[in-house]
């Protein structure tokens, strides 16, 4: 994690996976994941001309996501590289500490990064998370327990939280 020097940059690969949430786009380089997006969502970056479509890239990520959606995996062990401001990376790192099946508030994340007054900035960083699910921004809820915004939509957030509460109930349950 950190800033890359131009000479360190390698070719970007991407691939698509089908999931219960819809088609997912994985993006990265050299087996290191830098993005996980809903492919048809407006926040998914377009594939750039210098990106290479490689349907065998990130096989480990695909296998771990399949196990997560099946309810048999709670933690991810894939190589990640988070690109953002130092504050965003700090927030995204704090998100990774939220245990599977649990939720926390934006205020608690702000406290965790040592900036208790930065609740709105935490919300903004949460919304810019480039590696959804693996960096579990869906586990952050309002202080009153409400399912406040989620980049992929509140219905997807609710679905993911339900999956983590009771994986068996979600196996065949479609999104609303």
Coordinates of N, CA and C in Angstrom, one line a residue:
X1 N 0.8 -1.2 0.0 CA 0.0 0.0 0.0 C 0.9 1.2 0.0
X2 N 0.5 2.2 -0.7 CA 1.2 3.4 -0.8 C 1.3 4.0 -2.2
X3 N 2.0 5.0 -2.3 CA 2.1 5.6 -3.6 C 3.1 4.9 -4.5
X4 N 2.7 4.6 -5.7 CA 3.6 3.9 -6.7 C 4.3 4.9 -7.5
X5 N 5.6 4.6 -7.8 CA 6.4 5.4 -8.7 C 6.1 4.9 -10.1
X6 N 6.1 5.8 -11.1 CA 5.7 5.4 -12.5 C 6.5 4.2 -13.0
X7 N 7.7 4.1 -12.6 CA 8.5 2.9 -13.1 C 8.0 1.6 -12.5
X8 N 7.3 1.7 -11.4 CA 6.8 0.5 -10.7 C 5.5 0.0 -11.3
X9 N 4.8 0.9 -12.0 CA 3.5 0.6 -12.5 C 3.5 -0.5 -13.5
X10 N 2.7 -1.5 -13.4 CA 2.6 -2.6 -14.4 C 1.2 -2.6 -15.0
X11 N 1.1 -3.4 -16.0 CA -0.2 -3.5 -16.8 C -1.4 -3.8 -15.9
X12 N -2.5 -3.2 -16.1 CA -3.7 -3.4 -15.4 C -4.5 -4.5 -16.1
X13 N -4.9 -5.5 -15.3 CA -5.8 -6.6 -15.8 C -7.2 -6.4 -15.1
X14 N -8.2 -6.9 -15.8 CA -9.5 -7.0 -15.2 C -10.2 -8.2 -15.7
X15 N -11.2 -8.6 -14.9 CA -12.1 -9.7 -15.3 C -13.4 -9.5 -14.7
X16 N -14.4 -10.3 -15.1 CA -15.7 -10.3 -14.5 C -16.1 -11.6 -13.9
X17 N -16.9 -11.5 -12.9 CA -17.4 -12.6 -12.2 C -18.9 -12.4 -12.0
X18 N -19.7 -13.5 -12.1 CA -21.1 -13.4 -11.7 C -21.2 -13.7 -10.2
X19 N -22.2 -12.9 -9.6 CA -22.4 -13.1 -8.2 C -23.9 -12.9 -7.9
X20 N -24.3 -13.2 -6.7 CA -25.7 -13.0 -6.3 C -26.1 -11.5 -6.4
X21 N -25.1 -10.6 -6.3 CA -25.3 -9.2 -6.4 C -25.4 -8.6 -7.8
X22 N -24.9 -9.4 -8.8 CA -24.8 -9.0 -10.1 C -23.3 -9.3 -10.6
X23 N -23.1 -8.8 -11.8 CA -21.7 -9.0 -12.4 C -20.7 -8.1 -11.7
X24 N -19.6 -8.7 -11.2 CA -18.6 -8.0 -10.5 C -17.4 -7.8 -11.4
X25 N -16.7 -6.6 -11.4 CA -15.5 -6.4 -12.1 C -14.4 -6.4 -11.1
X26 N -13.3 -7.2 -11.3 CA -12.1 -7.2 -10.5 C -11.0 -6.5 -11.3
X27 N -10.3 -5.6 -10.7 CA -9.2 -4.8 -11.4 C -8.0 -4.9 -10.5
X28 N -6.8 -5.0 -11.2 CA -5.6 -4.9 -10.5 C -4.4 -5.2 -11.4
X29 N -3.3 -5.6 -10.8 CA -2.1 -5.9 -11.5 C -1.3 -6.9 -10.8
X30 N -0.6 -7.8 -11.5 CA 0.3 -8.8 -11.0 C -0.4 -9.6 -9.8
X31 N -1.6 -9.9 -9.9 CA -2.3 -10.6 -8.9 C -2.7 -9.8 -7.7
X32 N -2.5 -8.5 -7.7 CA -2.8 -7.6 -6.6 C -4.1 -6.9 -7.0
X33 N -5.1 -7.0 -6.1 CA -6.4 -6.4 -6.4 C -6.4 -4.9 -6.0
X34 N -6.9 -4.1 -6.9 CA -7.0 -2.7 -6.6 C -8.4 -2.2 -6.7
X35 N -9.3 -3.0 -7.3 CA -10.7 -2.6 -7.4 C -11.6 -3.8 -7.5
X36 N -12.8 -3.7 -6.8 CA -13.9 -4.7 -6.9 C -15.2 -3.8 -7.0
X37 N -15.8 -3.9 -8.1 CA -17.0 -3.1 -8.4 C -18.1 -3.9 -9.0
X38 N -19.3 -3.4 -8.8 CA -20.5 -3.9 -9.6 C -20.3 -3.4 -11.0
X39 N -20.2 -4.3 -11.9 CA -19.8 -3.9 -13.3 C -20.8 -3.0 -14.0
X40 N -22.1 -3.1 -13.7 CA -23.1 -2.3 -14.3 C -23.4 -1.0 -13.5
X41 N -22.7 -0.8 -12.4 CA -23.0 0.3 -11.5 C -22.3 1.6 -12.0
X42 N -22.9 2.7 -11.8 CA -22.3 4.0 -12.3 C -21.0 4.3 -11.6
X43 N -20.6 3.7 -10.5 CA -19.3 4.0 -9.9 C -18.2 3.1 -10.4
X44 N -18.6 2.1 -11.2 CA -17.6 1.2 -11.8 C -16.8 2.0 -12.8
X45 N -15.5 2.0 -12.7 CA -14.7 2.7 -13.7 C -14.7 2.0 -15.0
X46 N -14.7 2.7 -16.1 CA -14.7 2.0 -17.4 C -13.4 1.3 -17.6
X47 N -13.4 0.3 -18.4 CA -12.1 -0.4 -18.7 C -11.3 0.6 -19.7
X48 N -10.1 0.9 -19.3 CA -9.3 1.8 -20.1 C -8.7 1.0 -21.3
X49 N -8.3 1.7 -22.3 CA -7.7 1.1 -23.5 C -6.4 0.3 -23.2
X50 N -5.7 0.7 -22.1 CA -4.5 -0.1 -21.8 C -4.7 -1.2 -20.8
X51 N -5.9 -1.4 -20.4 CA -6.3 -2.6 -19.5 C -6.4 -3.8 -20.4
X52 N -6.1 -4.9 -19.8 CA -6.1 -6.2 -20.4 C -7.2 -7.1 -19.8
X53 N -8.2 -7.5 -20.6 CA -9.2 -8.5 -20.1 C -8.6 -9.8 -20.0
X54 N -8.6 -10.4 -18.8 CA -8.0 -11.7 -18.5 C -8.9 -12.4 -17.6
X55 N -9.7 -13.3 -18.2 CA -10.7 -14.0 -17.4 C -10.2 -15.1 -16.5
X56 N -8.8 -15.2 -16.4 CA -8.2 -16.1 -15.5 C -7.5 -15.3 -14.4
X57 N -7.5 -14.0 -14.5 CA -6.8 -13.1 -13.5 C -7.6 -13.2 -12.2
X58 N -7.0 -13.1 -11.1 CA -7.7 -13.1 -9.8 C -8.5 -14.3 -9.5
X59 N -8.0 -15.4 -9.9 CA -8.8 -16.7 -9.6 C -9.0 -16.9 -8.1
X60 N -7.9 -16.5 -7.3 CA -8.0 -16.6 -5.9 C -9.1 -15.7 -5.3
X61 N -9.3 -14.5 -5.8 CA -10.3 -13.6 -5.4 C -11.7 -14.2 -5.7
X62 N -11.8 -14.7 -7.0 CA -13.1 -15.3 -7.4 C -13.5 -16.5 -6.5
X63 N -12.5 -17.4 -6.1 CA -12.8 -18.5 -5.3 C -13.2 -18.1 -3.9
X64 N -12.5 -17.0 -3.4 CA -12.9 -16.6 -2.0 C -14.2 -15.9 -2.0
X65 N -14.5 -15.1 -3.1 CA -15.8 -14.5 -3.2 C -16.9 -15.5 -3.3
X66 N -16.7 -16.6 -4.1 CA -17.7 -17.7 -4.2 C -18.0 -18.3 -2.8
X67 N -16.9 -18.5 -2.1 CA -17.1 -19.1 -0.7 C -17.8 -18.2 0.2
X68 N -17.5 -16.9 0.1 CA -18.1 -15.9 0.9 C -19.6 -15.9 0.7
X69 N -20.0 -15.8 -0.6 CA -21.4 -15.8 -1.0 C -22.1 -17.1 -0.6
X70 N -21.4 -18.2 -0.5 CA -21.9 -19.5 -0.1 C -22.0 -19.6 1.4
X71 N -21.5 -18.6 2.1 CA -21.5 -18.6 3.6 C -20.5 -19.4 4.2
X72 N -19.4 -19.8 3.5 CA -18.4 -20.7 4.1 C -17.0 -19.9 4.3
X73 N -17.0 -18.7 3.9 CA -15.8 -17.9 4.2 C -16.2 -16.6 4.9
X74 N -15.4 -16.2 5.9 CA -15.6 -15.0 6.6 C -14.5 -14.0 6.4
X75 N -13.3 -14.4 6.1 CA -12.2 -13.5 5.9 C -11.5 -13.7 4.6
X76 N -11.0 -12.7 4.0 CA -10.3 -12.7 2.7 C -8.8 -12.6 2.9
X77 N -8.1 -13.4 2.1 CA -6.6 -13.5 2.2 C -6.0 -13.2 0.9
X78 N -6.5 -12.2 0.2 CA -6.0 -11.8 -1.1 C -5.1 -10.6 -1.0
X79 N -4.2 -10.4 -1.9 CA -3.3 -9.3 -1.9 C -4.1 -8.0 -2.4
X80 N -4.1 -7.0 -1.6 CA -4.8 -5.7 -1.9 C -3.8 -4.6 -2.0
X81 N -4.2 -3.6 -2.8 CA -3.5 -2.3 -2.9 C -4.5 -1.2 -2.9
X82 N -4.6 -0.4 -1.8 CA -5.6 0.6 -1.7 C -5.0 1.9 -2.2
X83 N -5.7 2.5 -3.2 CA -5.2 3.8 -3.7 C -6.2 4.9 -3.3
X84 N -5.8 5.9 -2.6 CA -6.6 7.0 -2.2 C -5.7 7.9 -1.3
X85 N -6.4 8.9 -0.8 CA -5.6 9.8 0.1 C -5.2 9.1 1.4
X86 N -4.2 9.6 2.1 CA -3.8 9.0 3.3 C -5.0 8.7 4.3
X87 N -5.9 9.7 4.4 CA -7.1 9.6 5.3 C -8.0 8.5 4.8
X88 N -8.3 8.4 3.5 CA -9.1 7.3 2.9 C -8.5 6.0 3.2
X89 N -7.2 5.8 3.0 CA -6.6 4.5 3.2 C -6.6 4.2 4.7
X90 N -6.5 5.1 5.6 CA -6.6 4.9 7.0 C -8.1 4.4 7.3
X91 N -9.1 5.0 6.7 CA -10.4 4.6 7.0 C -10.7 3.2 6.4
X92 N -10.2 2.9 5.2 CA -10.4 1.6 4.6 C -9.7 0.5 5.4
X93 N -8.5 0.9 5.9 CA -7.8 -0.1 6.8 C -8.6 -0.4 8.1
X94 N -9.2 0.7 8.6 CA -10.1 0.5 9.8 C -11.3 -0.4 9.5
X95 N -11.8 -0.3 8.3 CA -13.0 -1.1 7.9 C -12.6 -2.6 7.9
X96 N -11.4 -2.9 7.6 CA -11.0 -4.3 7.5 C -11.0 -4.9 8.9
X97 N -11.0 -4.1 10.0 CA -11.0 -4.6 11.3 C -12.4 -5.0 11.8
X98 N -13.4 -4.6 11.1 CA -14.8 -4.9 11.5 C -15.0 -6.4 11.3
X99 N -15.3 -7.1 12.4 CA -15.5 -8.6 12.3 C -16.7 -8.9 11.4
X100 N -16.6 -10.0 10.7 CA -17.7 -10.6 9.9 C -19.0 -10.7 10.8
X101 N -20.1 -10.3 10.2 CA -21.3 -10.5 10.9 C -21.6 -9.4 11.9
X102 N -20.7 -8.4 12.1 CA -20.9 -7.3 13.0 C -21.0 -6.0 12.2
X103 N -21.5 -5.0 12.9 CA -21.6 -3.7 12.3 C -21.0 -2.7 13.3
X104 N -20.7 -1.5 12.8 CA -20.2 -0.4 13.6 C -20.8 0.9 13.0
X105 N -20.5 2.0 13.6 CA -21.0 3.3 13.1 C -19.9 4.1 12.5
X106 N -20.3 5.1 11.8 CA -19.3 6.0 11.2 C -18.5 6.7 12.3
X107 N -19.2 7.1 13.4 CA -18.5 7.7 14.5 C -17.5 6.8 15.1
X108 N -17.7 5.5 15.2 CA -16.7 4.6 15.8 C -15.5 4.5 14.9
X109 N -15.8 4.5 13.6 CA -14.6 4.5 12.6 C -13.8 5.8 12.8
X110 N -14.5 6.9 12.9 CA -13.8 8.2 13.1 C -13.0 8.1 14.4
X111 N -13.5 7.6 15.4 CA -12.7 7.4 16.7 C -11.5 6.5 16.4
X112 N -11.7 5.4 15.7 CA -10.7 4.4 15.4 C -9.5 5.0 14.7
X113 N -9.8 6.0 13.8 CA -8.7 6.6 13.0 C -8.2 7.9 13.7
X114 N -8.7 8.1 15.0 CA -8.1 9.2 15.8 C -8.7 10.6 15.4
X115 N -9.8 10.6 14.7 CA -10.4 11.9 14.2 C -11.9 11.9 14.5
X116 N -12.3 11.9 15.8 CA -13.7 11.8 16.2 C -14.6 12.8 15.6
X117 N -14.1 13.9 15.2 CA -15.0 15.0 14.6 C -15.2 14.8 13.1
X118 N -14.5 13.8 12.5 CA -14.5 13.6 11.1 C -15.5 12.6 10.6
X119 N -16.7 12.5 11.3 CA -17.7 11.5 10.9 C -18.1 11.6 9.5
X120 N -18.4 12.8 9.0 CA -18.8 13.0 7.6 C -17.7 12.6 6.6
X121 N -16.5 13.0 7.0 CA -15.3 12.6 6.1 C -15.1 11.1 6.1
X122 N -15.4 10.4 7.2 CA -15.4 9.0 7.2 C -16.5 8.4 6.3
X123 N -17.6 9.0 6.4 CA -18.7 8.6 5.5 C -18.3 8.7 4.0
X124 N -17.7 9.9 3.7 CA -17.3 10.1 2.3 C -16.2 9.1 1.9
X125 N -15.2 8.8 2.8 CA -14.2 7.8 2.4 C -14.8 6.4 2.3
X126 N -15.8 6.1 3.2 CA -16.4 4.8 3.1 C -17.1 4.7 1.7
X127 N -17.7 5.7 1.3 CA -18.4 5.7 0.0 C -17.5 5.6 -1.2
X128 N -16.2 5.9 -1.0 CA -15.2 5.9 -2.1 C -14.4 4.6 -2.1
X129 N -14.8 3.7 -1.2 CA -14.0 2.4 -1.1 C -14.0 1.7 -2.4
X130 N -12.7 1.4 -2.9 CA -12.6 0.8 -4.2 C -12.7 -0.7 -4.2
X131 N -12.7 -1.3 -3.0 CA -12.6 -2.8 -3.0 C -13.8 -3.2 -2.0
X132 N -15.0 -3.0 -2.5 CA -16.2 -3.4 -1.7 C -16.1 -4.9 -1.4
X133 N -16.9 -5.2 -0.4 CA -17.0 -6.6 0.2 C -15.7 -7.0 0.9
X134 N -14.6 -7.0 0.3 CA -13.4 -7.4 0.9 C -12.9 -6.4 1.9
X135 N -13.1 -5.1 1.6 CA -13.0 -4.0 2.5 C -14.4 -3.7 2.9
X136 N -14.9 -4.2 4.0 CA -16.3 -4.3 4.3 C -17.0 -3.0 4.7
X137 N -17.2 -2.1 3.7 CA -17.8 -0.8 4.0 C -19.3 -1.0 4.3
X138 N -19.9 -2.2 3.9 CA -21.3 -2.5 4.1 C -21.6 -2.7 5.6
X139 N -20.6 -2.9 6.4 CA -20.7 -3.1 7.8 C -20.8 -1.8 8.6
X140 N -20.8 -0.7 8.0 CA -20.9 0.6 8.7 C -22.3 1.1 8.5
X141 N -23.0 1.3 9.7 CA -24.4 1.8 9.7 C -24.5 3.1 10.4
X142 N -25.7 3.7 10.4 CA -25.9 4.9 11.2 C -25.8 4.6 12.7
X143 N -25.6 5.7 13.4 CA -25.5 5.6 14.9 C -26.8 5.0 15.5
X144 N -27.9 5.3 14.8 CA -29.2 4.8 15.3 C -29.5 3.4 14.8
X145 N -28.6 2.8 14.1 CA -28.8 1.4 13.6 C -29.4 1.4 12.2
X146 N -29.6 2.5 11.6 CA -30.2 2.6 10.3 C -29.2 2.2 9.2
X147 N -29.7 1.7 8.1 CA -28.9 1.3 7.0 C -28.7 2.5 6.1
X148 N -27.8 3.4 6.6 CA -27.6 4.6 5.8 C -26.8 4.3 4.5
X149 N -26.7 5.2 3.6 CA -26.1 5.0 2.3 C -25.1 3.9 2.1
X150 N -25.1 3.4 0.9 CA -24.1 2.4 0.5 C -23.9 2.7 -1.0
X151 N -22.7 2.7 -1.4 CA -22.4 3.0 -2.8 C -23.1 2.1 -3.8
X152 N -23.4 0.9 -3.5 CA -24.1 0.0 -4.4 C -25.6 0.0 -4.1
X153 N -26.1 0.8 -3.2 CA -27.5 0.8 -2.9 C -27.8 0.1 -1.6
X154 N -28.7 0.7 -0.8 CA -29.1 0.1 0.5 C -29.6 -1.3 0.4
X155 N -30.2 -1.7 -0.7 CA -30.7 -3.0 -0.8 C -29.6 -4.0 -0.9
X156 N -28.5 -3.7 -1.5 CA -27.3 -4.5 -1.6 C -26.7 -4.6 -0.2
X157 N -26.6 -3.5 0.5 CA -26.1 -3.5 1.9 C -26.9 -4.4 2.8
X158 N -28.2 -4.3 2.7 CA -29.0 -5.2 3.5 C -28.8 -6.6 3.2
X159 N -28.7 -6.9 1.9 CA -28.5 -8.3 1.5 C -27.2 -8.8 2.0
X160 N -26.1 -8.1 2.0 CA -24.8 -8.5 2.5 C -24.8 -8.7 4.0
X161 N -25.5 -7.8 4.7 CA -25.6 -7.9 6.2 C -26.4 -9.1 6.5
X162 N -27.5 -9.4 5.8 CA -28.3 -10.6 6.0 C -27.5 -11.9 5.8
X163 N -26.7 -11.9 4.7 CA -25.8 -13.0 4.4 C -24.9 -13.3 5.6
X164 N -24.3 -12.2 6.1 CA -23.4 -12.4 7.2 C -24.1 -12.8 8.5
X165 N -25.3 -12.5 8.7 CA -26.1 -12.9 9.9 C -26.5 -14.4 9.8
X166 N -27.0 -14.8 8.6 CA -27.5 -16.1 8.4 C -27.3 -16.5 6.9
X167 N -26.1 -17.1 6.7 CA -25.7 -17.4 5.3 C -26.7 -18.4 4.6
X168 N -27.3 -19.3 5.4 CA -28.2 -20.3 4.8 C -29.4 -19.6 4.2
X169 N -29.9 -18.6 4.8 CA -31.1 -18.0 4.4 C -30.9 -17.2 3.1
X170 N -29.7 -16.9 2.7 CA -29.5 -16.1 1.5 C -29.1 -16.9 0.3
X171 N -28.8 -18.2 0.5 CA -28.3 -19.0 -0.6 C -29.2 -18.9 -1.9
X172 N -30.5 -18.9 -1.7 CA -31.3 -18.9 -2.9 C -32.2 -17.6 -2.9
X173 N -31.9 -16.7 -2.0 CA -32.8 -15.5 -1.9 C -32.3 -14.4 -2.9
X174 N -33.1 -14.0 -3.9 CA -32.7 -13.0 -4.8 C -32.7 -11.6 -4.1
X175 N -32.0 -10.7 -4.8 CA -32.1 -9.3 -4.3 C -33.5 -8.8 -4.6
X176 N -34.0 -7.9 -3.8 CA -35.3 -7.3 -4.1 C -35.3 -6.5 -5.4

